[in-house]
């Protein structure tokens, strides 16, 4: 029997929330920060900063699927971002996370530079794309947060509009994946194996 890979992932919690197309950033964010959808060129430039955890390969691949990246800019520099998809996104080297129940979106790969954490930027950057998603037909979204990611879980707990749905996860075993979803998650997301290596 193959050994479990070092890249095995623990269980995660899944939540859903309704869109807020008229969302206005928090008062404490106005003036110092700008929240908006980012272009491919802007993200390719930002990917040159290794602190942001973005690769040109990932950025191009996400844009080729029509995914949306909303960013938070401070003095014209990217300090936080959040990705959204209306179809699927890579979650491991050869594994997709997919959404079939429409009209919804899946939020993934959210990040805030360490020096800007604790200022609730993740909430504003996540909702800055709600108007765009609403125009695309989405009404609510699903997220997938690692149980060990205490900071993101704390942000989610503070948001009363989020509804916990359950837990999901997978193990990478050699060239195979073993996944699970609790009953509350099954209507919202599923895992699909990829035939090629995916940029994550």
PDB file of N, CA and C in Angstrom, residues 16-21 85-86 99 101-106 129-142 161:
ATOM      1  N   UNK A  16     -21.239  29.053   3.669  1.00  0.00           N
ATOM      2  CA  UNK A  16     -21.842  29.776   2.556  1.00  0.00           C
ATOM      3  C   UNK A  16     -22.274  31.153   3.043  1.00  0.00           C
ATOM      4  N   UNK A  17     -22.386  32.096   2.102  1.00  0.00           N
ATOM      5  CA  UNK A  17     -22.878  33.434   2.424  1.00  0.00           C
ATOM      6  C   UNK A  17     -23.608  34.014   1.221  1.00  0.00           C
ATOM      7  N   UNK A  18     -24.531  34.924   1.477  1.00  0.00           N
ATOM      8  CA  UNK A  18     -25.239  35.617   0.408  1.00  0.00           C
ATOM      9  C   UNK A  18     -24.394  36.773  -0.099  1.00  0.00           C
ATOM     10  N   UNK A  19     -24.597  37.106  -1.361  1.00  0.00           N
ATOM     11  CA  UNK A  19     -23.882  38.237  -1.952  1.00  0.00           C
ATOM     12  C   UNK A  19     -24.383  39.565  -1.401  1.00  0.00           C
ATOM     13  N   UNK A  20     -23.485  40.550  -1.388  1.00  0.00           N
ATOM     14  CA  UNK A  20     -23.819  41.920  -1.004  1.00  0.00           C
ATOM     15  C   UNK A  20     -23.405  42.854  -2.142  1.00  0.00           C
ATOM     16  N   UNK A  21     -24.203  42.929  -3.216  1.00  0.00           N
ATOM     17  CA  UNK A  21     -23.809  43.747  -4.381  1.00  0.00           C
ATOM     18  C   UNK A  21     -23.602  45.221  -4.051  1.00  0.00           C
ATOM     19  N   UNK A  85     -14.386  31.945  -8.381  1.00  0.00           N
ATOM     20  CA  UNK A  85     -14.669  31.210  -9.599  1.00  0.00           C
ATOM     21  C   UNK A  85     -16.140  30.838  -9.648  1.00  0.00           C
ATOM     22  N   UNK A  86     -16.671  30.747 -10.840  1.00  0.00           N
ATOM     23  CA  UNK A  86     -18.046  30.295 -11.041  1.00  0.00           C
ATOM     24  C   UNK A  86     -18.075  28.851 -11.523  1.00  0.00           C
ATOM     25  N   UNK A  99     -17.875  23.413  -8.201  1.00  0.00           N
ATOM     26  CA  UNK A  99     -19.208  23.787  -7.753  1.00  0.00           C
ATOM     27  C   UNK A  99     -20.170  23.527  -8.900  1.00  0.00           C
ATOM     28  N   UNK A 101     -23.830  23.439  -8.105  1.00  0.00           N
ATOM     29  CA  UNK A 101     -25.130  24.017  -7.775  1.00  0.00           C
ATOM     30  C   UNK A 101     -25.107  25.509  -8.079  1.00  0.00           C
ATOM     31  N   UNK A 102     -25.838  25.943  -9.068  1.00  0.00           N
ATOM     32  CA  UNK A 102     -25.867  27.345  -9.455  1.00  0.00           C
ATOM     33  C   UNK A 102     -27.158  27.989  -8.958  1.00  0.00           C
ATOM     34  N   UNK A 103     -27.224  29.293  -8.775  1.00  0.00           N
ATOM     35  CA  UNK A 103     -26.145  30.246  -9.083  1.00  0.00           C
ATOM     36  C   UNK A 103     -25.276  30.528  -7.860  1.00  0.00           C
ATOM     37  N   UNK A 104     -24.049  30.054  -7.854  1.00  0.00           N
ATOM     38  CA  UNK A 104     -23.145  30.295  -6.744  1.00  0.00           C
ATOM     39  C   UNK A 104     -21.734  30.518  -7.266  1.00  0.00           C
ATOM     40  N   UNK A 105     -20.867  30.973  -6.360  1.00  0.00           N
ATOM     41  CA  UNK A 105     -19.451  31.094  -6.689  1.00  0.00           C
ATOM     42  C   UNK A 105     -18.659  30.431  -5.576  1.00  0.00           C
ATOM     43  N   UNK A 106     -17.395  30.172  -5.852  1.00  0.00           N
ATOM     44  CA  UNK A 106     -16.494  29.598  -4.855  1.00  0.00           C
ATOM     45  C   UNK A 106     -15.353  30.587  -4.637  1.00  0.00           C
ATOM     46  N   UNK A 129     -15.912  42.132  -4.865  1.00  0.00           N
ATOM     47  CA  UNK A 129     -16.294  41.544  -6.159  1.00  0.00           C
ATOM     48  C   UNK A 129     -17.750  41.124  -6.203  1.00  0.00           C
ATOM     49  N   UNK A 130     -18.518  41.375  -5.148  1.00  0.00           N
ATOM     50  CA  UNK A 130     -19.901  40.904  -5.108  1.00  0.00           C
ATOM     51  C   UNK A 130     -20.754  41.491  -6.223  1.00  0.00           C
ATOM     52  N   UNK A 131     -20.544  42.756  -6.553  1.00  0.00           N
ATOM     53  CA  UNK A 131     -21.339  43.375  -7.615  1.00  0.00           C
ATOM     54  C   UNK A 131     -21.057  42.707  -8.960  1.00  0.00           C
ATOM     55  N   UNK A 132     -19.780  42.400  -9.225  1.00  0.00           N
ATOM     56  CA  UNK A 132     -19.403  41.736 -10.475  1.00  0.00           C
ATOM     57  C   UNK A 132     -20.007  40.339 -10.529  1.00  0.00           C
ATOM     58  N   UNK A 133     -19.932  39.620  -9.413  1.00  0.00           N
ATOM     59  CA  UNK A 133     -20.470  38.262  -9.356  1.00  0.00           C
ATOM     60  C   UNK A 133     -21.989  38.262  -9.513  1.00  0.00           C
ATOM     61  N   UNK A 134     -22.647  39.256  -8.929  1.00  0.00           N
ATOM     62  CA  UNK A 134     -24.102  39.355  -9.057  1.00  0.00           C
ATOM     63  C   UNK A 134     -24.499  39.574 -10.513  1.00  0.00           C
ATOM     64  N   UNK A 135     -23.738  40.423 -11.216  1.00  0.00           N
ATOM     65  CA  UNK A 135     -24.026  40.659 -12.636  1.00  0.00           C
ATOM     66  C   UNK A 135     -23.816  39.397 -13.462  1.00  0.00           C
ATOM     67  N   UNK A 136     -22.934  38.509 -12.983  1.00  0.00           N
ATOM     68  CA  UNK A 136     -22.686  37.243 -13.680  1.00  0.00           C
ATOM     69  C   UNK A 136     -23.741  36.194 -13.344  1.00  0.00           C
ATOM     70  N   UNK A 137     -24.664  36.533 -12.432  1.00  0.00           N
ATOM     71  CA  UNK A 137     -25.761  35.625 -12.112  1.00  0.00           C
ATOM     72  C   UNK A 137     -25.649  34.909 -10.785  1.00  0.00           C
ATOM     73  N   UNK A 138     -24.544  35.105 -10.058  1.00  0.00           N
ATOM     74  CA  UNK A 138     -24.383  34.432  -8.763  1.00  0.00           C
ATOM     75  C   UNK A 138     -25.253  35.098  -7.703  1.00  0.00           C
ATOM     76  N   UNK A 139     -25.704  34.318  -6.741  1.00  0.00           N
ATOM     77  CA  UNK A 139     -26.515  34.841  -5.639  1.00  0.00           C
ATOM     78  C   UNK A 139     -25.874  34.588  -4.277  1.00  0.00           C
ATOM     79  N   UNK A 140     -25.049  33.568  -4.173  1.00  0.00           N
ATOM     80  CA  UNK A 140     -24.384  33.279  -2.914  1.00  0.00           C
ATOM     81  C   UNK A 140     -23.107  32.495  -3.189  1.00  0.00           C
ATOM     82  N   UNK A 141     -22.254  32.397  -2.184  1.00  0.00           N
ATOM     83  CA  UNK A 141     -20.962  31.759  -2.386  1.00  0.00           C
ATOM     84  C   UNK A 141     -20.634  30.741  -1.327  1.00  0.00           C
ATOM     85  N   UNK A 142     -19.669  29.915  -1.647  1.00  0.00           N
ATOM     86  CA  UNK A 142     -19.201  28.882  -0.731  1.00  0.00           C
ATOM     87  C   UNK A 142     -17.697  29.046  -0.530  1.00  0.00           C
ATOM     88  N   UNK A 161     -23.244  36.664   8.590  1.00  0.00           N
ATOM     89  CA  UNK A 161     -23.935  36.266   7.372  1.00  0.00           C
ATOM     90  C   UNK A 161     -23.480  34.908   6.853  1.00  0.00           C
TER      91      UNK A 161
END
